[in-house]
Coordinates of C-alpha atoms (C1' of nucleotides) in Angstrom, one line a residue:
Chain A
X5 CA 0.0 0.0 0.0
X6 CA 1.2 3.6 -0.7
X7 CA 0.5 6.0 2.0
X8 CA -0.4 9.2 0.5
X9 CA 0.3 12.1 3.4
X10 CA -1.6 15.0 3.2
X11 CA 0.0 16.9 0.3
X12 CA -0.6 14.2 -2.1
X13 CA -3.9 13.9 -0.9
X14 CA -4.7 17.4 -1.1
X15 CA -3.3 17.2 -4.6
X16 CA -5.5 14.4 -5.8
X17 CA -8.4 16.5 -4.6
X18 CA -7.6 19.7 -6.4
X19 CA -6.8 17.8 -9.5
X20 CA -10.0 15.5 -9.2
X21 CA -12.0 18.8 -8.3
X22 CA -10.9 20.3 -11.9
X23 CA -11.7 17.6 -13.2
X24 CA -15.4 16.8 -12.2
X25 CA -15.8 20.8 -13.0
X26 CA -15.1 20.0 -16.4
X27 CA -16.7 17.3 -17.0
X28 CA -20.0 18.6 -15.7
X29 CA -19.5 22.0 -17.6
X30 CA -18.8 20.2 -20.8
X31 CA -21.7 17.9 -20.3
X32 CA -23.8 20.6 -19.9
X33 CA -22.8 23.4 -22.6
X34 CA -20.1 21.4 -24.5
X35 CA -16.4 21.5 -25.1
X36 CA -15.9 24.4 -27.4
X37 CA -18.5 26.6 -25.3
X38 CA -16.8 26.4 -22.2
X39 CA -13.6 28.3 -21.4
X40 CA -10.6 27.1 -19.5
X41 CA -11.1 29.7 -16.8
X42 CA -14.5 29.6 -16.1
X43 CA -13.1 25.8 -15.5
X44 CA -10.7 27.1 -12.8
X45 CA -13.1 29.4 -11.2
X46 CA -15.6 26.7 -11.2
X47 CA -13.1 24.2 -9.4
X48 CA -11.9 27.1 -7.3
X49 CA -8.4 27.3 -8.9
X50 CA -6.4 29.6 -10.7
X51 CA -5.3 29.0 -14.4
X52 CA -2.2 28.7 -13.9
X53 CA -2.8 25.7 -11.2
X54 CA -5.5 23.7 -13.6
X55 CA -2.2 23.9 -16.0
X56 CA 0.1 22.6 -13.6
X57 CA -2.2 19.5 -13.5
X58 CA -3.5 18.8 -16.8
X59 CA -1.2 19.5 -20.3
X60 CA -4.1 20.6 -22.1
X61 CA -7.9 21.7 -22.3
X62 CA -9.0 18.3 -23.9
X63 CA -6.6 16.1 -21.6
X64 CA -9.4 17.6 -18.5
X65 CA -11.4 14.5 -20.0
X66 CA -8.9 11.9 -20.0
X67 CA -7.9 10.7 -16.8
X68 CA -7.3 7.3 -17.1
X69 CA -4.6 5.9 -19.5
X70 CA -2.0 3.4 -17.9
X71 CA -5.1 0.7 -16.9
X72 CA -6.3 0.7 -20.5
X73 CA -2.2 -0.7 -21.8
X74 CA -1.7 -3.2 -19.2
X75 CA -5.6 -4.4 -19.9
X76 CA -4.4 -4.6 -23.2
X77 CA -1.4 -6.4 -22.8
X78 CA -2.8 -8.4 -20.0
X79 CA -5.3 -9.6 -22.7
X80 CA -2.9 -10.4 -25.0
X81 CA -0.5 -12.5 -22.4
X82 CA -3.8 -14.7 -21.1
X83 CA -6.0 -15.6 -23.5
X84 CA -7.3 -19.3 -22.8
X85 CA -6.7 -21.0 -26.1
X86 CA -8.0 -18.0 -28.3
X87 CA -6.2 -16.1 -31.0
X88 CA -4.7 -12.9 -30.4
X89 CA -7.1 -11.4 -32.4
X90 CA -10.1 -13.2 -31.2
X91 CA -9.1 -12.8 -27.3
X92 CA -8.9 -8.5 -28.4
X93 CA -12.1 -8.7 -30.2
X94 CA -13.1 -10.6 -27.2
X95 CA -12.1 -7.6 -24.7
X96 CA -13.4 -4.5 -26.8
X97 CA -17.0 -5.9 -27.0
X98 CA -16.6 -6.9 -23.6
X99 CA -15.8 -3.2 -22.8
X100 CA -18.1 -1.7 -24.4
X101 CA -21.0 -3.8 -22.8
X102 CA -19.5 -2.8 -19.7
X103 CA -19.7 0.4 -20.4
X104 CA -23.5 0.2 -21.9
X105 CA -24.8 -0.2 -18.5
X106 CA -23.8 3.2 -17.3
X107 CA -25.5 5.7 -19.0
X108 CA -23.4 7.9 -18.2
X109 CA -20.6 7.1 -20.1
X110 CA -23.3 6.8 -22.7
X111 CA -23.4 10.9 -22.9
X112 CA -19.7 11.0 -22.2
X113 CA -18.8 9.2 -25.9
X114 CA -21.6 11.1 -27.2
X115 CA -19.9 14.0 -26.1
X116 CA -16.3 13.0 -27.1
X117 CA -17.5 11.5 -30.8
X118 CA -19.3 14.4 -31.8
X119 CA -16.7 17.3 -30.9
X120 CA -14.0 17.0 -33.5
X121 CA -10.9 18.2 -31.3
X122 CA -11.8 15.6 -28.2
X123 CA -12.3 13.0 -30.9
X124 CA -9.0 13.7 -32.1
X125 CA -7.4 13.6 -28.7
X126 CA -9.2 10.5 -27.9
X127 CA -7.3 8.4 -30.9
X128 CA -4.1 9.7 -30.1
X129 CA -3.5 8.6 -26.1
X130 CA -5.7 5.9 -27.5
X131 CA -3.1 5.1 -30.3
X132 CA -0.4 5.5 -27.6
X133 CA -0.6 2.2 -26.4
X134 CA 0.2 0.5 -30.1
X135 CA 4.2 0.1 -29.2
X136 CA 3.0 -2.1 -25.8
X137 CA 0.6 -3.9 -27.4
X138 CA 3.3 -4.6 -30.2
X139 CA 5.5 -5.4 -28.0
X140 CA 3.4 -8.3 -26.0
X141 CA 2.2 -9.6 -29.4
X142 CA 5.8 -9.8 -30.5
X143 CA 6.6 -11.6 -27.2
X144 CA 3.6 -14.1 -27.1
X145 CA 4.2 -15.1 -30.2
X146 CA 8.1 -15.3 -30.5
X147 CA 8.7 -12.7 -33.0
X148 CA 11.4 -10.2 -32.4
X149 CA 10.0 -7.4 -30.5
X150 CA 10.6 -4.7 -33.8
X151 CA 8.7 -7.2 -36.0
X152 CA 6.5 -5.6 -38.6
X153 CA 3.5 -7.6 -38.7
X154 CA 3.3 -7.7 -34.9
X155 CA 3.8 -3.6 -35.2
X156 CA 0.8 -4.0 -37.9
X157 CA -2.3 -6.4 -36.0
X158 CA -1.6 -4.0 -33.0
X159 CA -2.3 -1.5 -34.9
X160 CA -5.0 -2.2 -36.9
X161 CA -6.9 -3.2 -33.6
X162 CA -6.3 -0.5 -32.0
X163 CA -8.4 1.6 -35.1
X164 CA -10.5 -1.4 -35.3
X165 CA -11.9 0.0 -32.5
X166 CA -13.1 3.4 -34.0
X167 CA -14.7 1.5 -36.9
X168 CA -16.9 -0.8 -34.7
X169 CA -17.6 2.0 -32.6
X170 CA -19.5 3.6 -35.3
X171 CA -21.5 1.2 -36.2
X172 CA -25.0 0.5 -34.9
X173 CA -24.6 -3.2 -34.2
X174 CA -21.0 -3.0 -32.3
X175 CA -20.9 -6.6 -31.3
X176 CA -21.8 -7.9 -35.3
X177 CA -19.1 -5.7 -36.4
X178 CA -16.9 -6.6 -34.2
X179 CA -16.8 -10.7 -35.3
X180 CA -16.6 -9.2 -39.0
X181 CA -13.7 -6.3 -38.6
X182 CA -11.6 -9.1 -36.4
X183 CA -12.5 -12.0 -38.6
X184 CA -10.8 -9.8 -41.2
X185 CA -7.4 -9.4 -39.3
X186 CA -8.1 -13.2 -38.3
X187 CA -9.2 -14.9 -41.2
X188 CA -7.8 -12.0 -44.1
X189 CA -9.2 -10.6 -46.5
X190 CA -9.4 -13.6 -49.4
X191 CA -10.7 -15.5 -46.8
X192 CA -14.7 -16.1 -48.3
X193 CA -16.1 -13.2 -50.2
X194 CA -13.9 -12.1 -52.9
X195 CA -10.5 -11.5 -54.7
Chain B
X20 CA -8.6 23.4 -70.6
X21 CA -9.3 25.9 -68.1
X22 CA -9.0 29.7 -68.8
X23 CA -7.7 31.5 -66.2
X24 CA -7.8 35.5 -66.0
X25 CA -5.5 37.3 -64.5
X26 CA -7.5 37.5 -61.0
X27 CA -7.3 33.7 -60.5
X28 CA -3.6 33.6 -61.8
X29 CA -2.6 36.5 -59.3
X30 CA -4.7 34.4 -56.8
X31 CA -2.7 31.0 -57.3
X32 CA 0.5 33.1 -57.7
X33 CA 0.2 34.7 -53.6
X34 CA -1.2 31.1 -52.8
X35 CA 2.4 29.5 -53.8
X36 CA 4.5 32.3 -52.7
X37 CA 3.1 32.2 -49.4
X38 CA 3.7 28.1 -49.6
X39 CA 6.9 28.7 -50.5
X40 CA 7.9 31.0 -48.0
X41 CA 6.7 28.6 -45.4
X42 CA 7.9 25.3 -46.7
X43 CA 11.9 27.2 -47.1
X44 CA 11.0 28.5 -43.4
X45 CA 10.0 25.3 -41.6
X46 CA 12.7 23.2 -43.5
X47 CA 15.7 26.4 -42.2
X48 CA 14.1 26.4 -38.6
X49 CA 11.9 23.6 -38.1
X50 CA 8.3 24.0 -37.8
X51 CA 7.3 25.7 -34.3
X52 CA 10.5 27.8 -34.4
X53 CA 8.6 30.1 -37.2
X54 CA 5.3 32.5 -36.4
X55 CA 2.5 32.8 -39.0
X56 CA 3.5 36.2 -39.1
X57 CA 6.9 35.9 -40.3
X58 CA 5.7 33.9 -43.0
X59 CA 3.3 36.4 -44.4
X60 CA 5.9 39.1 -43.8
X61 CA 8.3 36.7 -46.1
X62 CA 5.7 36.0 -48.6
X63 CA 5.0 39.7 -48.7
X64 CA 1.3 39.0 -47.6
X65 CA -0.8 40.0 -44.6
X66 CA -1.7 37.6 -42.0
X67 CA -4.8 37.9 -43.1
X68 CA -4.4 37.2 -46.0
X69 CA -2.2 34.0 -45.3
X70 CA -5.2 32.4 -43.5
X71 CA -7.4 33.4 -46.1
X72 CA -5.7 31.1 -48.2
X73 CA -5.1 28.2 -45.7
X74 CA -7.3 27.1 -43.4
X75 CA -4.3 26.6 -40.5
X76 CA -0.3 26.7 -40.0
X77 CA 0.0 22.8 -40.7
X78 CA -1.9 23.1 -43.9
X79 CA 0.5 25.4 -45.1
X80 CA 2.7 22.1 -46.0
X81 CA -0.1 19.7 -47.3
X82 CA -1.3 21.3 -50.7
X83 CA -2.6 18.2 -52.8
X84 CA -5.5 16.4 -51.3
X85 CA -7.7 15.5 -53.9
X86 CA -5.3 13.7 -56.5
X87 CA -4.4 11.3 -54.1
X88 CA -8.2 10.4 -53.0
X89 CA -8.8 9.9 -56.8
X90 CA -5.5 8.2 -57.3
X91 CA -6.7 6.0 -54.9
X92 CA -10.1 4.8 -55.9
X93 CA -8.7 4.3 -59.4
X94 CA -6.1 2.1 -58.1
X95 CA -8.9 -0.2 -56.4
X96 CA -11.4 0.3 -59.2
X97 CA -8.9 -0.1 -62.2
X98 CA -6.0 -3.4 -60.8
X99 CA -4.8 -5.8 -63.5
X100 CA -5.8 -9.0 -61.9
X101 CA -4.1 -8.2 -58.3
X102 CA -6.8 -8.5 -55.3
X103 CA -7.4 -5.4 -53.7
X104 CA -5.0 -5.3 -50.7
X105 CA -1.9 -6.4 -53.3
X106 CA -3.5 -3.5 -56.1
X107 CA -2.8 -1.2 -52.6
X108 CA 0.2 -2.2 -51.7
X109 CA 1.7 -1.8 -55.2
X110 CA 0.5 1.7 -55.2
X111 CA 2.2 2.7 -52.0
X112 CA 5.5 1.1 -52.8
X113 CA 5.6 2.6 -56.2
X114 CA 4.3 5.8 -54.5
X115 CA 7.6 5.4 -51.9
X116 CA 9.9 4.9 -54.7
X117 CA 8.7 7.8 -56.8
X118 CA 9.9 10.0 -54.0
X119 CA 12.6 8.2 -53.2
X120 CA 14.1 10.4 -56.2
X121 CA 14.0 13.6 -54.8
X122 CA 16.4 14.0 -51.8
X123 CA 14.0 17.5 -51.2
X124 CA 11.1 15.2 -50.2
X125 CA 13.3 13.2 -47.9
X126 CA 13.7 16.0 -45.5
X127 CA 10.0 17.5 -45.7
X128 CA 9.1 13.9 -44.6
X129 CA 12.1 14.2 -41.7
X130 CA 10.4 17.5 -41.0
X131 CA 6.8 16.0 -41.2
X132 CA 7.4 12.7 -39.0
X133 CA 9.7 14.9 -36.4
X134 CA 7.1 17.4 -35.6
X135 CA 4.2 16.0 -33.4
X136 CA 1.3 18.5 -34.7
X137 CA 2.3 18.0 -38.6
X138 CA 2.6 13.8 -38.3
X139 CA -0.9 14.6 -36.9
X140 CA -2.4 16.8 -39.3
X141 CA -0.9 14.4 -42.1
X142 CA -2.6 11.5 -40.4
X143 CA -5.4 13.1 -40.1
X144 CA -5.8 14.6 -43.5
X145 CA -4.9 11.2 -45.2
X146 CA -7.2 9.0 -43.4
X147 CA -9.9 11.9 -44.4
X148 CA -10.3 9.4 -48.1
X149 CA -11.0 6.6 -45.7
X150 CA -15.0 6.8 -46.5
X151 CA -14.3 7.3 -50.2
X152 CA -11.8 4.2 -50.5
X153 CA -14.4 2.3 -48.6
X154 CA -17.1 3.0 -51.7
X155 CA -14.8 2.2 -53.9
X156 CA -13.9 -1.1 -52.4
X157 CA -17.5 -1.9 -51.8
X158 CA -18.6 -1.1 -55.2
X159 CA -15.8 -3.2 -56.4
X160 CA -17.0 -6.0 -54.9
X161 CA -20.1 -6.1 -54.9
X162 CA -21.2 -5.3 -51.3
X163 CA -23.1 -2.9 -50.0
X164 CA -21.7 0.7 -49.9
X165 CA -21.4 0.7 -45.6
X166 CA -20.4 -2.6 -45.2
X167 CA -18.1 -3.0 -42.6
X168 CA -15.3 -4.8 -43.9
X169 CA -15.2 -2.8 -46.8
X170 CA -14.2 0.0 -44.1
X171 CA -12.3 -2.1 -42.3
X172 CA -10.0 -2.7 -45.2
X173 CA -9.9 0.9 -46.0
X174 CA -8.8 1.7 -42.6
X175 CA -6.2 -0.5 -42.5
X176 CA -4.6 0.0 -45.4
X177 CA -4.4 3.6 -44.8
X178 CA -3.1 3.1 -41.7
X179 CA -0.9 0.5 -43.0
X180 CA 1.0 3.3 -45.1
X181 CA 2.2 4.8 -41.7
X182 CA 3.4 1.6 -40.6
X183 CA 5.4 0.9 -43.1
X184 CA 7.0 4.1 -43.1
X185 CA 8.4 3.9 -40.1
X186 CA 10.8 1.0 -41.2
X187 CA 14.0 1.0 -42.9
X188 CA 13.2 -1.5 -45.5
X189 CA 9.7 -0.1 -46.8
X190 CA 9.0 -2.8 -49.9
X191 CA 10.0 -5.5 -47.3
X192 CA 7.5 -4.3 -45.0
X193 CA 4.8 -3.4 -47.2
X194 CA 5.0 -7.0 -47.9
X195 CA 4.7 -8.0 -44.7
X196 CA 1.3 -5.9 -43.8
X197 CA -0.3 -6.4 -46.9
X198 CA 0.2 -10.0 -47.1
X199 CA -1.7 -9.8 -43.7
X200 CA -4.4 -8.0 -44.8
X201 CA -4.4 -10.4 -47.8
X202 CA -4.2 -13.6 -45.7
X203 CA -4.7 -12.8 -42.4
X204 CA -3.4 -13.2 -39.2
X205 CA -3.7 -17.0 -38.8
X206 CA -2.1 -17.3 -42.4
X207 CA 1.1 -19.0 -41.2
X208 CA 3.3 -17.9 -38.6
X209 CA 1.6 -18.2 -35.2
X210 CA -2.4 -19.3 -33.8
Chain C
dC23 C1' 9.6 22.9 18.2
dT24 C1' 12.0 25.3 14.7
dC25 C1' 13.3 26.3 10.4
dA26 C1' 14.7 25.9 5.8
dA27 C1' 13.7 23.8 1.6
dA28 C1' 10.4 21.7 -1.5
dA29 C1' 6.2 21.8 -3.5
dA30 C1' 1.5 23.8 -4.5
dG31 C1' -0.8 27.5 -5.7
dT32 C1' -1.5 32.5 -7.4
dG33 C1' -1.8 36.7 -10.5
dC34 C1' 0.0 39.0 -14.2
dA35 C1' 1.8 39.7 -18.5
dA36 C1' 2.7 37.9 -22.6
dC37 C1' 2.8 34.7 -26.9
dC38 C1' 0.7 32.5 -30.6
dA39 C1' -2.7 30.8 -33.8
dC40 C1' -6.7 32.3 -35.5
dT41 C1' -11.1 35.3 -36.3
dA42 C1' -14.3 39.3 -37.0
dC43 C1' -14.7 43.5 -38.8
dA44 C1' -14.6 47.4 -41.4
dC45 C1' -12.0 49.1 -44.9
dT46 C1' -9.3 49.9 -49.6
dT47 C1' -7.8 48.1 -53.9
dT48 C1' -8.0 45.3 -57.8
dT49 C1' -10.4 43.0 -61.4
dG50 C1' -13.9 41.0 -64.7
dA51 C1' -17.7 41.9 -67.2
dA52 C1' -21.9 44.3 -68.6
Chain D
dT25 C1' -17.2 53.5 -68.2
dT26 C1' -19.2 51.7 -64.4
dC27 C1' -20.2 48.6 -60.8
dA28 C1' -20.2 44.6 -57.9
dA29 C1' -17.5 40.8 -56.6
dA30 C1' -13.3 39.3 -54.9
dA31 C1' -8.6 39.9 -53.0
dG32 C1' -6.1 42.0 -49.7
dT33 C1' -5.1 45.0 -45.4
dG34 C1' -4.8 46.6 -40.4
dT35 C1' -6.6 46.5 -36.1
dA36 C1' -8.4 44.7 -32.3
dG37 C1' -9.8 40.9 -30.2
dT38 C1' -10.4 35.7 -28.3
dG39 C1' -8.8 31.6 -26.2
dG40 C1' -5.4 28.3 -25.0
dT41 C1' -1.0 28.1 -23.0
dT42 C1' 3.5 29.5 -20.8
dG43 C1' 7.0 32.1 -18.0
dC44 C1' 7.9 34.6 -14.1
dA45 C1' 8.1 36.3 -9.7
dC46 C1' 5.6 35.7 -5.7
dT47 C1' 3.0 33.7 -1.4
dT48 C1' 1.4 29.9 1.2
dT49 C1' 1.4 25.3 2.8
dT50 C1' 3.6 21.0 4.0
dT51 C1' 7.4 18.2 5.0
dG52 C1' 11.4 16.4 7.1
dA53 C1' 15.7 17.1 9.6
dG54 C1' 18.0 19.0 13.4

DNA sequence: CTCAAAAAGTGCAACCACTACACTTTTGAA
DNA sequence: TTCAAAAGTGTAGTGGTTGCACTTTTTGAG
């Protein structure tokens, strides 16, 4: 256990306080309409301090990053029998059920896929994690860790992600977009 | 062919100037290193003026767009016999060594991949003729026009250019990824 | 307990990309 | 020749972001 004395705790609040401000104010008015200081002023902060603890206006909406890489890799080093492809198919659907409950996070994606410049931000930490996931492919499988096609499925399913998210029936697409990378291409339909 | 007065010449003519200016700038001093305004100033141009003309500082280096959406669908629509992903693959490598020529396009590329927000507005403005390479593959093929694989493949092979950038021996890799699009994952290597 | 140093927070001024606006100049065509 | 559209200009602004000098809080060592 780490024992966080009172400075670190304090920080964790001030940081957590910004962001809940933002997220509420962007829920409410959305992401262009709200300015970074009425942020600060809402959370009780200057500028200056939001600064100090986020590295941009869009990163007030991305909090979590690390748990999302080691899920991934995690999901790549223990998959019971399944393909690699099959056992990340396996964990985006997954996730996104998860995540179908709360309809929160509902508004949340809403919120995120509809304003260009969050979007945007989204894929790249997103896109972030395609050297780790590389990396664990290369290892599970025995391939040198630089190994192209290793460098490639990683990232194709990372973006496979953003395609199935678009589409209506996300489960569906999913077995279809992963068959691909599983199967390939000539695999039934056509040349 | 197309006429053009003297307005629309004079119009193209500060258009290219002020591209000039900025492409001899960022390659002297690298890209953030140089203010919109000392670009106009060189081109002889107001500020303005300059962003009358582009729509933002990166797109000041990314001035053909449309030839390569069309260059594209052509590619997938007219292919000798090759399936799709190998018709793509073809066109990228050829595209590689075409530039492989002119040492100038070496260093924009250095310039391009080295700075953060241009390897980002390059991604994003290529991945832009996702939706129309997806038609094209679709019609190709006789599916319907928002299939899913169709987009799939379209996504990936887009993507699959950056990939393959990235590494030393592009033909090699290009290969590689395509022959994993083409087969698939499970094609030989590893379950 | 004391005190000095580290860290968190503050306010201000500035930078930079970008836009709105009101304006002048140039140009094409009737 | 005349007139409206289009190209260009300068100014003043907005909004995100940073640098700086400063105060306050917290910590740890003596």
């Amino acid at each position: 256990m780490t024992e966080l004395g009172r400075r670190e705790r304090k920080k964790l609040q001030t940081r957590q306080s910004i962001a809940e401000a933002a997220l509420r104010l962007f829920l409410d008015r959305g992401f262009d309409d709200v300015g970074v200081k009425e942020i600060a002023d809402t959370a009780d902060v200057s500028v200056t301090t939001l600064f100090k603890h986020f590295p941009s206006k869009e990163a007030l909406l991305f909090d979590e990053d690390e748990e999302q890489e080691s899920a991934l890799v995690e999901v790549v080093r223990n998959r019971e029998g399944r393909s690699i492809p099959m056992a990340l198919r396996d964990h985006f659907v997954q996730a996104a059920e998860g995540h179908a409950d709360h309809p929160q996070f509902e508004v949340f994606q809403r919120l995120v896929l509809e304003t260009p410049a969050l979007r945007e931000y989204g894929h790249r930490m997103w896109t972030r994690h395609q050297d780790a996931l590389a990396r664990a492919i290369a290892e599970e499988t025995g391939a040198p860790p630089d190994d192209v096609r290793c460098a490639a499925l990683a990232r194709f399913a990372l973006d496979a992600r953003d395609v199935i998210f678009d589409r209506p029936d996300r489960a569906r697409a999913a077995d279809e977009v992963f068959g691909l990378l599983e199967h390939g291409w000539a695999g039934d339909r056509q040349r």
